[in-house]
Amino acid sequence: MHGLQPADPPRVGEYVALARLDAARSPRVPPERRYLARGADGERTVLVSLPAPGADPARWAAEARWANQLNQPGFWPVAELGGTAAFPWHASPYQPALPLTAALTAHGGPLPEGAVRAVGAALAETLASAHVLGITHAGVCPAAVLLTAYGPLLACFGTVRAAAPEGTPRAGLPGVDQECLAPEHLAGAPVDPRGDVYALGAVLAYAATGHAVPERSEIPAGLRPLVSACLSRDPDGRPEPAHILAELAPGAAYGTLTATAEPVSLPGRVVAALATQSANALAAELPTHPTEVR
Amino acid sequence: MLSALLHDDPHAIGPYRLLARLGGGGMGTVYLARTAGGRTVAVKTLHDRLAAQPALRARFRLETDVARVIGGRYGAAVHDADPSAPRPWLATEYVIGPPLDVAVQAGGALPAPAVRVVGAALAEGLARLHRSEAVHRDLKPSNILLTATGPRIIDFGIAQAIGAEQFTQFGDATGTPAFMSPEQAAGLEHGAAGDVFALAGVLVFAASGHGPFGAGGPAELLFRVRYAEPDLGGVDPDLAPVLARCLAKDPANRPTLDELATALGAGEAPPSWVDALPDAVLREIARRAAEVWRTPPDRQPPPPPDAPAPAAAPTAPGPSRRRLLALTGGAALAGAGLTGGGVWAWLANRDTTKDDARKPGKPTATATAAPAKPPARLWTFPIRCPEAYGDVLPTKQGLAVPAGIVLTGVNAESGEGTWQANMGDGWRWASDGTRVYALREHDEGRSLVLGEIDPTSGRLTKPRVDTTDFAGDEARNQLLCVAGGRAYLTARTTSGNRWYLLAVELRTGREHWRRPVDEPGDQYGPPFLGGSVTGENLFLWRKDPYTEAVEVAVHATRDGRQRWSETEGYSSVPPSRVVRDERHVYLCDEAVMARDLSDGALGWLFGENGSRDVGDSAGEERVYGAPTLRDGVLYCTEGDRGVVAVDALTGSLNWLEKDLDGRRLNRDVPPVIGREYLYSLDDQGLRAVDLTTRRAVWTYETDATVLTPDYARERLYVRELRETFALPLA
């Protein structure tokens, strides 16, 4: 949780922005502007998302509407849609959530291999169940992975689709984490599940090394073949999510990793960051006169 | 962790709108609540009916002050408080983290580095508290939350200002005695060093998963806290020595908090606290961080109109006092289990709610005879300790009141405390009616000393007896009685493990005789239940170590030779006293039995084999209660029918109390016989029976555990768990 910047909106719909989810100088530019916000009556605290500066609001809002209708295990829920065509937003009830980028910052570097495997397996399961239904997430990147007490949730649904119409080269588009784009999608090809797998490989690499495009030698030996396969330039050379799940969590029953009822294992400093965020959100108070905030 | 508001919970307290219940107890409730600006806090309140009591309100105010002193670094940051509100409240941050006991239950003992951090942080927090002249007094695992930034101390419900009160308010807040200091367990003042002891106990628990004195019933734990060596099994070898020093029985031998903090590595480069925590504890922290944001459950609906209201706590027949201790401890534990982070587990407090009833001038008249009113108290002495069972000892110059291992001098006229002296266990002193004598160790336990207690200062005067033959540090040495200028005691020899019964001349210190006796059957208890002297006979009784029977023995006072002994089975608790006169010794159980003092032969039996109709209310308890002998008449309760008076010489019935109905009589406390009235305890209080009409004339509401007559001053001393008071003895 970080302080608001002058460019941040003081209000989003009926909500008063309290804090940023992502640091102003985030190591990786987040695909959306995300805020901790609260209803003016003080009752409802939410996490509200806005398109990245410069992104096409209409395309972004279309993805938000789709996400709002989905009920995919492992996807960050989009509970409420609001705003105008020029200023759309969506919101969901707040729960403590740490972007993977913030988790690495909190941990002080790459996560231990055990944690990478646990997070990766849950994400692989999430993608597997989406791909079975023909749903491509098209927004997988480190900042889109929100770690919660009960496992990772995938936010920023459809960022790549929203960034530009099919066929447009996607290098340098607002909100797009270019290092997580498969080569064919960087070139403008229609998004498909194999692009999610490439992005998952980049996320795993990031979690394990701090870089989405690491040197091969940086990747822990146990993860090296799998990450390399995910990052294959040939879309057909990339593994299926179910295969990734089996590689990362041998023996894990499918369907048990997302939407768990019990808290999952996370590194201590990541838990500490989650608890601190929760405590800060509990202690946050609405500005006395929110309308005067400029 | 969040539970629904009850239908009659308020909607708001102070400026906070209530969301859910976090926990509750006998004294108050803790709510999750929210300000108009959306800040979420934990709000603790005092029950309405308790808020009217100035003492509890003052304690709430003190807790508020202490919470502010401890602050957010070591405790829960105070947001706001209003201890003067009609319903006083204290709002703090909601602290995210499991209590230490839950953490250890979930993830096992903490690794040594984490224990060090917990210890150093708590030592600093407590030092801050002590610097502001307050002590915590109730440090235990359920009062410590493990958060992501370190341990936090919560719940200062029984913290108090140093020196504010001489005695631990044991009856107010029992909790689990497992982490009490020995001085607290004994009813002595628990000062800063007491918090050190408790902190070390908490750290032993954190490091090993068990408390230093194990588990068990409150009485058992209290005993081990005071006498047993702490069990440091499983504690890291680097930590064990410093914790052992903190657990010294003598507060003076414990390190200070600063020393402890240094020994635990405070000030050194702190190891990353969360990295040292077991995975299970981290998951508990994460769980609490998330759950507080879940939508709280809906407020519970009111019960349907025709449903019976929840039964009020039964006032009678109440559980026995010992049972009550156990219950209270259990309630505290249950509270801790129920509550989550940022929660105070308030302790059930049954007694304070009855304060009104125990004030003078608000007694209840009996149904049978309304006209006579109970007398008002002459004075009240507020002594509070875990073991308020000892008899009040009247002496020439005042009273001595035992309180655990302490003897307290009380001015018999005003009821004011005059002195207190640490005496060791209750079997180490005795009174001959005018003076009180006590056993002491001397020269670091190498010799045993017997002296008189100065009735004005409580100090032990020049020793009457000083012997190196016997081990002074043997806690089970017993002063049986003092009579005819002699003291009778049992003691263990310095060399070997032999026990002797001794008679010692008080004036000269000369030993008259010694006789070998069996070593105590109990590891912690003294050899005998009691002893007394009548003429030429020293009369001793002890519990058979293998059965529930009581062995009664008579020795000659001249040479200590045993004249006879008899073993009597007891259907329930062996009596703490046995009465005798020049002719008989009397035992009351299924029947009243008189044995000849000279040879032990059966003198007479009263009420044997159902020869009397004792009613059907006797239940599982013995038929005849503890007896009193006065002017040739033996008085004791008979079932629940009332007090029966039996001729001590012949065993024939003199009279039976009339028209008593619907009460459960106290079989453990013998009646007291005055000139006009007989006083006896039952489940409704202290009953006065007119000796002429043999009917109860009034009842004074009390849950007394001891009645002591003082014929010289015409007083009746009534001892409750939390106070002793005097009534006129008529």
mmCIF file of N, CA, C and O in Angstrom, chain A residues 38 41-43 45 94 96 149-150 262-269 271-272 274-275 278-279 281-286, chain B residues 17 19 34-40 79 94 96 148-149 272 274-275 279 282-283 285-287 289-294:
data_model
loop_
_atom_site.group_PDB
_atom_site.id
_atom_site.type_symbol
_atom_site.label_atom_id
_atom_site.label_comp_id
_atom_site.label_asym_id
_atom_site.label_seq_id
_atom_site.Cartn_x
_atom_site.Cartn_y
_atom_site.Cartn_z
ATOM 1 N N ARG A 38 -12.690 3.590 -0.467
ATOM 2 C CA ARG A 38 -13.742 3.346 0.526
ATOM 3 C C ARG A 38 -14.950 4.197 0.191
ATOM 4 O O ARG A 38 -14.813 5.355 -0.216
ATOM 5 N N ASP A 41 -19.561 6.569 3.070
ATOM 6 C CA ASP A 41 -20.167 6.307 4.377
ATOM 7 C C ASP A 41 -19.212 5.514 5.280
ATOM 8 O O ASP A 41 -19.535 5.202 6.417
ATOM 9 N N GLY A 42 -18.035 5.173 4.764
ATOM 10 C CA GLY A 42 -17.043 4.468 5.574
ATOM 11 C C GLY A 42 -17.260 2.975 5.646
ATOM 12 O O GLY A 42 -16.463 2.261 6.244
ATOM 13 N N GLU A 43 -18.333 2.491 5.077
ATOM 14 C CA GLU A 43 -18.676 1.088 5.270
ATOM 15 C C GLU A 43 -17.918 0.131 4.367
ATOM 16 O O GLU A 43 -17.377 -0.861 4.823
ATOM 17 N N THR A 45 -15.032 -1.071 1.901
ATOM 18 C CA THR A 45 -13.666 -0.857 1.457
ATOM 19 C C THR A 45 -13.431 -1.788 0.265
ATOM 20 O O THR A 45 -13.769 -2.969 0.326
ATOM 21 N N TYR A 94 -12.480 -5.366 -0.754
ATOM 22 C CA TYR A 94 -11.051 -5.476 -0.445
ATOM 23 C C TYR A 94 -10.753 -6.777 0.272
ATOM 24 O O TYR A 94 -11.500 -7.227 1.132
ATOM 25 N N PRO A 96 -6.809 -8.545 1.610
ATOM 26 C CA PRO A 96 -5.376 -8.309 1.536
ATOM 27 C C PRO A 96 -4.794 -9.055 0.332
ATOM 28 O O PRO A 96 -4.998 -10.259 0.188
ATOM 29 N N ALA A 149 -3.833 -14.669 1.201
ATOM 30 C CA ALA A 149 -3.595 -15.711 2.208
ATOM 31 C C ALA A 149 -3.990 -17.078 1.684
ATOM 32 O O ALA A 149 -3.430 -18.092 2.084
ATOM 33 N N TYR A 150 -4.949 -17.097 0.769
ATOM 34 C CA TYR A 150 -5.478 -18.366 0.291
ATOM 35 C C TYR A 150 -4.966 -18.734 -1.094
ATOM 36 O O TYR A 150 -5.546 -19.551 -1.773
ATOM 37 N N GLU A 262 -8.152 -23.259 3.242
ATOM 38 C CA GLU A 262 -7.149 -23.006 4.275
ATOM 39 C C GLU A 262 -6.046 -22.118 3.723
ATOM 40 O O GLU A 262 -5.724 -22.187 2.525
ATOM 41 N N PRO A 263 -5.449 -21.302 4.575
ATOM 42 C CA PRO A 263 -4.340 -20.468 4.099
ATOM 43 C C PRO A 263 -3.207 -21.330 3.549
ATOM 44 O O PRO A 263 -2.966 -22.438 4.017
ATOM 45 N N VAL A 264 -2.521 -20.791 2.543
ATOM 46 C CA VAL A 264 -1.421 -21.528 1.914
ATOM 47 C C VAL A 264 -0.099 -21.085 2.529
ATOM 48 O O VAL A 264 -0.021 -20.070 3.214
ATOM 49 N N SER A 265 0.942 -21.874 2.259
ATOM 50 C CA SER A 265 2.269 -21.519 2.752
ATOM 51 C C SER A 265 2.844 -20.396 1.908
ATOM 52 O O SER A 265 2.822 -20.461 0.681
ATOM 53 N N LEU A 266 3.324 -19.370 2.569
ATOM 54 C CA LEU A 266 3.986 -18.259 1.887
ATOM 55 C C LEU A 266 5.229 -17.900 2.700
ATOM 56 O O LEU A 266 5.247 -18.108 3.920
ATOM 57 N N PRO A 267 6.244 -17.340 2.066
ATOM 58 C CA PRO A 267 7.422 -16.931 2.837
ATOM 59 C C PRO A 267 7.054 -15.903 3.908
ATOM 60 O O PRO A 267 6.118 -15.115 3.743
ATOM 61 N N GLY A 268 7.800 -15.930 4.998
ATOM 62 C CA GLY A 268 7.472 -15.109 6.161
ATOM 63 C C GLY A 268 7.327 -13.638 5.859
ATOM 64 O O GLY A 268 6.384 -12.983 6.311
ATOM 65 N N ARG A 269 8.248 -13.090 5.085
ATOM 66 C CA ARG A 269 8.180 -11.648 4.848
ATOM 67 C C ARG A 269 7.034 -11.278 3.916
ATOM 68 O O ARG A 269 6.528 -10.151 3.952
ATOM 69 N N VAL A 271 4.106 -12.912 4.077
ATOM 70 C CA VAL A 271 2.987 -12.901 5.028
ATOM 71 C C VAL A 271 2.988 -11.593 5.809
ATOM 72 O O VAL A 271 1.944 -10.971 6.023
ATOM 73 N N ALA A 272 4.181 -11.174 6.211
ATOM 74 C CA ALA A 272 4.271 -9.924 6.973
ATOM 75 C C ALA A 272 3.751 -8.751 6.151
ATOM 76 O O ALA A 272 3.048 -7.872 6.662
ATOM 77 N N LEU A 274 1.536 -8.899 3.760
ATOM 78 C CA LEU A 274 0.078 -9.027 3.679
ATOM 79 C C LEU A 274 -0.582 -8.517 4.955
ATOM 80 O O LEU A 274 -1.573 -7.782 4.913
ATOM 81 N N ALA A 275 -0.017 -8.910 6.097
ATOM 82 C CA ALA A 275 -0.600 -8.508 7.379
ATOM 83 C C ALA A 275 -0.476 -6.997 7.567
ATOM 84 O O ALA A 275 -1.394 -6.346 8.077
ATOM 85 N N SER A 278 -3.073 -5.340 5.469
ATOM 86 C CA SER A 278 -4.384 -5.474 6.096
ATOM 87 C C SER A 278 -4.521 -4.505 7.265
ATOM 88 O O SER A 278 -5.541 -3.814 7.411
ATOM 89 N N ALA A 279 -3.469 -4.423 8.094
ATOM 90 C CA ALA A 279 -3.521 -3.534 9.263
ATOM 91 C C ALA A 279 -3.635 -2.074 8.827
ATOM 92 O O ALA A 279 -4.398 -1.301 9.418
ATOM 93 N N ALA A 281 -4.937 -0.995 6.067
ATOM 94 C CA ALA A 281 -6.275 -0.767 5.524
ATOM 95 C C ALA A 281 -7.296 -0.656 6.647
ATOM 96 O O ALA A 281 -8.235 0.147 6.575
ATOM 97 N N LEU A 282 -7.104 -1.454 7.718
ATOM 98 C CA LEU A 282 -8.017 -1.363 8.860
ATOM 99 C C LEU A 282 -7.922 0.013 9.514
ATOM 100 O O LEU A 282 -8.917 0.589 9.939
ATOM 101 N N ALA A 283 -6.700 0.515 9.610
ATOM 102 C CA ALA A 283 -6.481 1.772 10.329
ATOM 103 C C ALA A 283 -6.766 2.990 9.466
ATOM 104 O O ALA A 283 -6.880 4.103 9.984
ATOM 105 N N ALA A 284 -6.878 2.802 8.149
ATOM 106 C CA ALA A 284 -7.070 3.954 7.265
ATOM 107 C C ALA A 284 -8.419 4.598 7.534
ATOM 108 O O ALA A 284 -9.408 3.930 7.812
ATOM 109 N N GLU A 285 -8.441 5.879 7.454
ATOM 110 C CA GLU A 285 -9.668 6.621 7.708
ATOM 111 C C GLU A 285 -9.918 7.535 6.514
ATOM 112 O O GLU A 285 -8.977 8.039 5.908
ATOM 113 N N LEU A 286 -11.167 7.744 6.219
ATOM 114 C CA LEU A 286 -11.484 8.656 5.126
ATOM 115 C C LEU A 286 -10.968 10.045 5.467
ATOM 116 O O LEU A 286 -11.021 10.456 6.627
ATOM 117 N N ARG B 17 -19.597 1.980 15.303
ATOM 118 C CA ARG B 17 -20.708 1.114 14.932
ATOM 119 C C ARG B 17 -20.214 -0.323 15.051
ATOM 120 O O ARG B 17 -19.121 -0.656 14.563
ATOM 121 N N LEU B 19 -19.762 -4.256 14.476
ATOM 122 C CA LEU B 19 -19.840 -5.150 13.322
ATOM 123 C C LEU B 19 -20.016 -6.604 13.725
ATOM 124 O O LEU B 19 -20.761 -7.354 13.102
ATOM 125 N N ARG B 34 -16.405 -0.016 13.878
ATOM 126 C CA ARG B 34 -15.928 0.851 12.803
ATOM 127 C C ARG B 34 -16.317 2.292 13.069
ATOM 128 O O ARG B 34 -17.430 2.571 13.534
ATOM 129 N N THR B 35 -15.404 3.183 12.748
ATOM 130 C CA THR B 35 -15.715 4.612 12.865
ATOM 131 C C THR B 35 -16.469 5.073 11.626
ATOM 132 O O THR B 35 -16.569 4.339 10.634
ATOM 133 N N ALA B 36 -16.959 6.307 11.683
ATOM 134 C CA ALA B 36 -17.639 6.862 10.524
ATOM 135 C C ALA B 36 -16.686 6.964 9.345
ATOM 136 O O ALA B 36 -17.091 6.888 8.189
ATOM 137 N N GLY B 37 -15.405 7.129 9.621
ATOM 138 C CA GLY B 37 -14.417 7.209 8.550
ATOM 139 C C GLY B 37 -13.943 5.859 8.060
ATOM 140 O O GLY B 37 -13.029 5.785 7.240
ATOM 141 N N GLY B 38 -14.544 4.783 8.611
ATOM 142 C CA GLY B 38 -14.220 3.462 8.090
ATOM 143 C C GLY B 38 -13.050 2.783 8.780
ATOM 144 O O GLY B 38 -12.666 1.699 8.380
ATOM 145 N N ARG B 39 -12.489 3.399 9.793
ATOM 146 C CA ARG B 39 -11.409 2.733 10.518
ATOM 147 C C ARG B 39 -12.005 1.590 11.332
ATOM 148 O O ARG B 39 -13.026 1.758 11.993
ATOM 149 N N THR B 40 -11.375 0.449 11.269
ATOM 150 C CA THR B 40 -11.878 -0.718 11.974
ATOM 151 C C THR B 40 -11.036 -0.925 13.232
ATOM 152 O O THR B 40 -9.808 -0.931 13.162
ATOM 153 N N HIS B 79 -6.798 3.627 20.280
ATOM 154 C CA HIS B 79 -7.373 4.624 19.395
ATOM 155 C C HIS B 79 -8.074 5.692 20.197
ATOM 156 O O HIS B 79 -7.867 6.875 20.017
ATOM 157 N N TYR B 94 -7.044 -3.342 15.853
ATOM 158 C CA TYR B 94 -7.268 -4.775 15.792
ATOM 159 C C TYR B 94 -5.921 -5.421 15.490
ATOM 160 O O TYR B 94 -5.337 -5.179 14.435
ATOM 161 N N ILE B 96 -3.404 -8.196 14.458
ATOM 162 C CA ILE B 96 -3.501 -9.363 13.582
ATOM 163 C C ILE B 96 -2.464 -10.402 13.979
ATOM 164 O O ILE B 96 -1.263 -10.183 13.802
ATOM 165 N N ALA B 148 2.993 -10.183 12.690
ATOM 166 C CA ALA B 148 4.064 -10.218 11.698
ATOM 167 C C ALA B 148 5.221 -9.319 12.087
ATOM 168 O O ALA B 148 6.315 -9.435 11.538
ATOM 169 N N THR B 149 4.986 -8.413 13.039
ATOM 170 C CA THR B 149 6.060 -7.508 13.434
ATOM 171 C C THR B 149 6.578 -7.805 14.833
ATOM 172 O O THR B 149 7.373 -7.043 15.361
ATOM 173 N N SER B 272 15.528 -11.953 11.497
ATOM 174 C CA SER B 272 14.241 -11.638 10.896
ATOM 175 C C SER B 272 13.177 -12.462 11.592
ATOM 176 O O SER B 272 13.169 -13.682 11.537
ATOM 177 N N VAL B 274 9.877 -12.872 11.251
ATOM 178 C CA VAL B 274 8.945 -13.741 10.528
ATOM 179 C C VAL B 274 9.657 -14.940 9.909
ATOM 180 O O VAL B 274 9.075 -16.012 9.782
ATOM 181 N N ASP B 275 10.929 -14.771 9.545
ATOM 182 C CA ASP B 275 11.641 -15.909 8.966
ATOM 183 C C ASP B 275 11.836 -17.020 9.986
ATOM 184 O O ASP B 275 12.030 -18.183 9.632
ATOM 185 N N ASP B 279 5.863 -22.365 9.644
ATOM 186 C CA ASP B 279 4.899 -22.128 8.577
ATOM 187 C C ASP B 279 3.468 -22.052 9.105
ATOM 188 O O ASP B 279 2.683 -21.206 8.684
ATOM 189 N N LEU B 282 2.721 -18.668 10.457
ATOM 190 C CA LEU B 282 2.553 -17.702 9.361
ATOM 191 C C LEU B 282 1.172 -17.826 8.741
ATOM 192 O O LEU B 282 0.520 -16.829 8.433
ATOM 193 N N ARG B 283 0.745 -19.066 8.557
ATOM 194 C CA ARG B 283 -0.582 -19.246 7.961
ATOM 195 C C ARG B 283 -1.681 -18.716 8.881
ATOM 196 O O ARG B 283 -2.688 -18.177 8.419
ATOM 197 N N ILE B 285 -1.339 -16.167 10.883
ATOM 198 C CA ILE B 285 -1.303 -14.705 10.735
ATOM 199 C C ILE B 285 -2.037 -14.300 9.458
ATOM 200 O O ILE B 285 -2.883 -13.398 9.455
ATOM 201 N N ALA B 286 -1.716 -15.002 8.362
ATOM 202 C CA ALA B 286 -2.343 -14.675 7.079
ATOM 203 C C ALA B 286 -3.857 -14.864 7.152
ATOM 204 O O ALA B 286 -4.632 -14.057 6.634
ATOM 205 N N ARG B 287 -4.264 -15.924 7.840
ATOM 206 C CA ARG B 287 -5.699 -16.197 7.974
ATOM 207 C C ARG B 287 -6.391 -15.009 8.650
ATOM 208 O O ARG B 287 -7.422 -14.521 8.189
ATOM 209 N N ALA B 289 -5.324 -11.937 8.910
ATOM 210 C CA ALA B 289 -5.243 -10.721 8.096
ATOM 211 C C ALA B 289 -6.390 -10.673 7.104
ATOM 212 O O ALA B 289 -6.919 -9.605 6.784
ATOM 213 N N ALA B 290 -6.793 -11.853 6.605
ATOM 214 C CA ALA B 290 -7.849 -11.905 5.593
ATOM 215 C C ALA B 290 -9.234 -11.944 6.220
ATOM 216 O O ALA B 290 -10.164 -11.294 5.751
ATOM 217 N N GLU B 291 -9.376 -12.717 7.305
ATOM 218 C CA GLU B 291 -10.730 -12.968 7.815
ATOM 219 C C GLU B 291 -11.404 -11.722 8.368
ATOM 220 O O GLU B 291 -12.621 -11.618 8.338
ATOM 221 N N VAL B 292 -10.613 -10.797 8.874
ATOM 222 C CA VAL B 292 -11.224 -9.599 9.441
ATOM 223 C C VAL B 292 -11.938 -8.792 8.353
ATOM 224 O O VAL B 292 -12.810 -7.971 8.656
ATOM 225 N N TRP B 293 -11.601 -9.062 7.098
ATOM 226 C CA TRP B 293 -12.238 -8.355 5.991
ATOM 227 C C TRP B 293 -13.450 -9.073 5.440
ATOM 228 O O TRP B 293 -14.147 -8.557 4.580
ATOM 229 N N ARG B 294 -13.688 -10.284 5.926
ATOM 230 C CA ARG B 294 -14.889 -10.969 5.444
ATOM 231 C C ARG B 294 -16.128 -10.250 5.957
ATOM 232 O O ARG B 294 -16.106 -9.608 7.000
#
